Amino acid sequence: MSFLEARGGLVIGFVTEYYTSNAYSPVQDVADSCRTGAATNVIFGLALGYKSVIIPIFAIAVSIFVSFSCDW
């Protein structure tokens, strides 16, 4: 079952890279929201942070479900 956990880890790594690297749009959007004020930046950053954990949570949940449901 280690291949499943490895794939889940890769998904988490790629999603983390997407949401934290300045080469991708989420970080650039946060930087753009700084122009309108501090409150907008805080709200946008919190919303993006909440959005960025959805895919890793599903990856962990699927890995746990599959590993407990399969009798390998």
PDB file of C-alpha atoms in Angstrom:
ATOM      1  CA  MET A   1       0.000   0.000   0.000  1.00  0.00           C
ATOM      2  CA  SER A   2       2.993   2.298   0.085  1.00  0.00           C
ATOM      3  CA  PHE A   3       2.407   3.348  -3.535  1.00  0.00           C
ATOM      4  CA  LEU A   4      -0.940   4.854  -2.527  1.00  0.00           C
ATOM      5  CA  GLU A   5       0.554   6.890   0.289  1.00  0.00           C
ATOM      6  CA  ALA A   6       3.362   8.004  -2.004  1.00  0.00           C
ATOM      7  CA  ARG A   7       0.872   9.253  -4.567  1.00  0.00           C
ATOM      8  CA  GLY A   8      -1.074  11.047  -1.857  1.00  0.00           C
ATOM      9  CA  GLY A   9       2.161  12.678  -0.734  1.00  0.00           C
ATOM     10  CA  LEU A  10       2.921  13.741  -4.293  1.00  0.00           C
ATOM     11  CA  VAL A  11      -0.533  15.301  -4.633  1.00  0.00           C
ATOM     12  CA  ILE A  12      -0.008  17.193  -1.381  1.00  0.00           C
ATOM     13  CA  GLY A  13       3.441  18.336  -2.525  1.00  0.00           C
ATOM     14  CA  PHE A  14       2.265  19.566  -5.912  1.00  0.00           C
ATOM     15  CA  VAL A  15      -0.729  21.399  -4.439  1.00  0.00           C
ATOM     16  CA  THR A  16       1.506  23.018  -1.819  1.00  0.00           C
ATOM     17  CA  GLU A  17       3.931  24.098  -4.544  1.00  0.00           C
ATOM     18  CA  TYR A  18       1.077  25.610  -6.533  1.00  0.00           C
ATOM     19  CA  TYR A  19      -0.364  27.606  -3.639  1.00  0.00           C
ATOM     20  CA  THR A  20       2.970  28.833  -2.211  1.00  0.00           C
ATOM     21  CA  SER A  21       5.205  29.464  -5.215  1.00  0.00           C
ATOM     22  CA  ASN A  22       5.388  32.995  -6.582  1.00  0.00           C
ATOM     23  CA  ALA A  23       5.404  31.578 -10.107  1.00  0.00           C
ATOM     24  CA  TYR A  24       1.698  30.680  -9.907  1.00  0.00           C
ATOM     25  CA  SER A  25      -1.399  32.838  -9.789  1.00  0.00           C
ATOM     26  CA  PRO A  26      -2.559  32.379  -6.149  1.00  0.00           C
ATOM     27  CA  VAL A  27       0.506  34.123  -4.719  1.00  0.00           C
ATOM     28  CA  GLN A  28       0.378  36.767  -7.418  1.00  0.00           C
ATOM     29  CA  ASP A  29      -3.292  37.393  -6.603  1.00  0.00           C
ATOM     30  CA  VAL A  30      -2.443  37.865  -2.924  1.00  0.00           C
ATOM     31  CA  ALA A  31       0.248  40.343  -3.928  1.00  0.00           C
ATOM     32  CA  ASP A  32      -2.256  42.211  -6.083  1.00  0.00           C
ATOM     33  CA  SER A  33      -4.741  42.371  -3.213  1.00  0.00           C
ATOM     34  CA  CYS A  34      -2.158  44.262  -1.153  1.00  0.00           C
ATOM     35  CA  ARG A  35      -2.790  47.307  -3.313  1.00  0.00           C
ATOM     36  CA  THR A  36      -6.287  47.836  -1.957  1.00  0.00           C
ATOM     37  CA  GLY A  37      -5.389  47.705   1.735  1.00  0.00           C
ATOM     38  CA  ALA A  38      -4.414  45.536   4.639  1.00  0.00           C
ATOM     39  CA  ALA A  39      -7.905  44.269   5.453  1.00  0.00           C
ATOM     40  CA  THR A  40      -8.449  43.053   1.908  1.00  0.00           C
ATOM     41  CA  ASN A  41      -5.109  41.294   2.005  1.00  0.00           C
ATOM     42  CA  VAL A  42      -5.933  39.510   5.268  1.00  0.00           C
ATOM     43  CA  ILE A  43      -9.351  38.395   4.030  1.00  0.00           C
ATOM     44  CA  PHE A  44      -7.991  37.255   0.684  1.00  0.00           C
ATOM     45  CA  GLY A  45      -5.117  35.409   2.340  1.00  0.00           C
ATOM     46  CA  LEU A  46      -7.430  33.588   4.741  1.00  0.00           C
ATOM     47  CA  ALA A  47      -9.777  32.619   1.922  1.00  0.00           C
ATOM     48  CA  LEU A  48      -6.887  31.337  -0.161  1.00  0.00           C
ATOM     49  CA  GLY A  49      -5.507  29.413   2.810  1.00  0.00           C
ATOM     50  CA  TYR A  50      -8.853  27.716   3.382  1.00  0.00           C
ATOM     51  CA  LYS A  51      -9.104  26.935  -0.321  1.00  0.00           C
ATOM     52  CA  SER A  52      -5.601  25.477  -0.460  1.00  0.00           C
ATOM     53  CA  VAL A  53      -6.288  22.708   2.055  1.00  0.00           C
ATOM     54  CA  ILE A  54      -9.286  21.162   0.278  1.00  0.00           C
ATOM     55  CA  ILE A  55      -7.338  18.966  -2.148  1.00  0.00           C
ATOM     56  CA  PRO A  56      -4.772  17.713   0.423  1.00  0.00           C
ATOM     57  CA  ILE A  57      -7.555  16.791   2.849  1.00  0.00           C
ATOM     58  CA  PHE A  58      -9.282  14.761   0.154  1.00  0.00           C
ATOM     59  CA  ALA A  59      -5.965  13.111  -0.787  1.00  0.00           C
ATOM     60  CA  ILE A  60      -5.398  12.076   2.833  1.00  0.00           C
ATOM     61  CA  ALA A  61      -9.004  10.890   3.228  1.00  0.00           C
ATOM     62  CA  VAL A  62      -8.886   8.805   0.052  1.00  0.00           C
ATOM     63  CA  SER A  63      -5.550   7.277   1.061  1.00  0.00           C
ATOM     64  CA  ILE A  64      -6.886   6.320   4.489  1.00  0.00           C
ATOM     65  CA  PHE A  65     -10.143   4.956   3.078  1.00  0.00           C
ATOM     66  CA  VAL A  66      -8.473   2.843   0.420  1.00  0.00           C
ATOM     67  CA  SER A  67      -5.815   1.517   2.758  1.00  0.00           C
ATOM     68  CA  PHE A  68      -8.400   0.370   5.304  1.00  0.00           C
ATOM     69  CA  SER A  69     -10.910  -0.988   2.788  1.00  0.00           C
ATOM     70  CA  CYS A  70      -8.467  -3.115   0.769  1.00  0.00           C
ATOM     71  CA  ASP A  71      -7.229  -6.359   2.271  1.00  0.00           C
ATOM     72  CA  TRP A  72      -3.859  -6.491   0.559  1.00  0.00           C
TER      73      TRP A  72
END
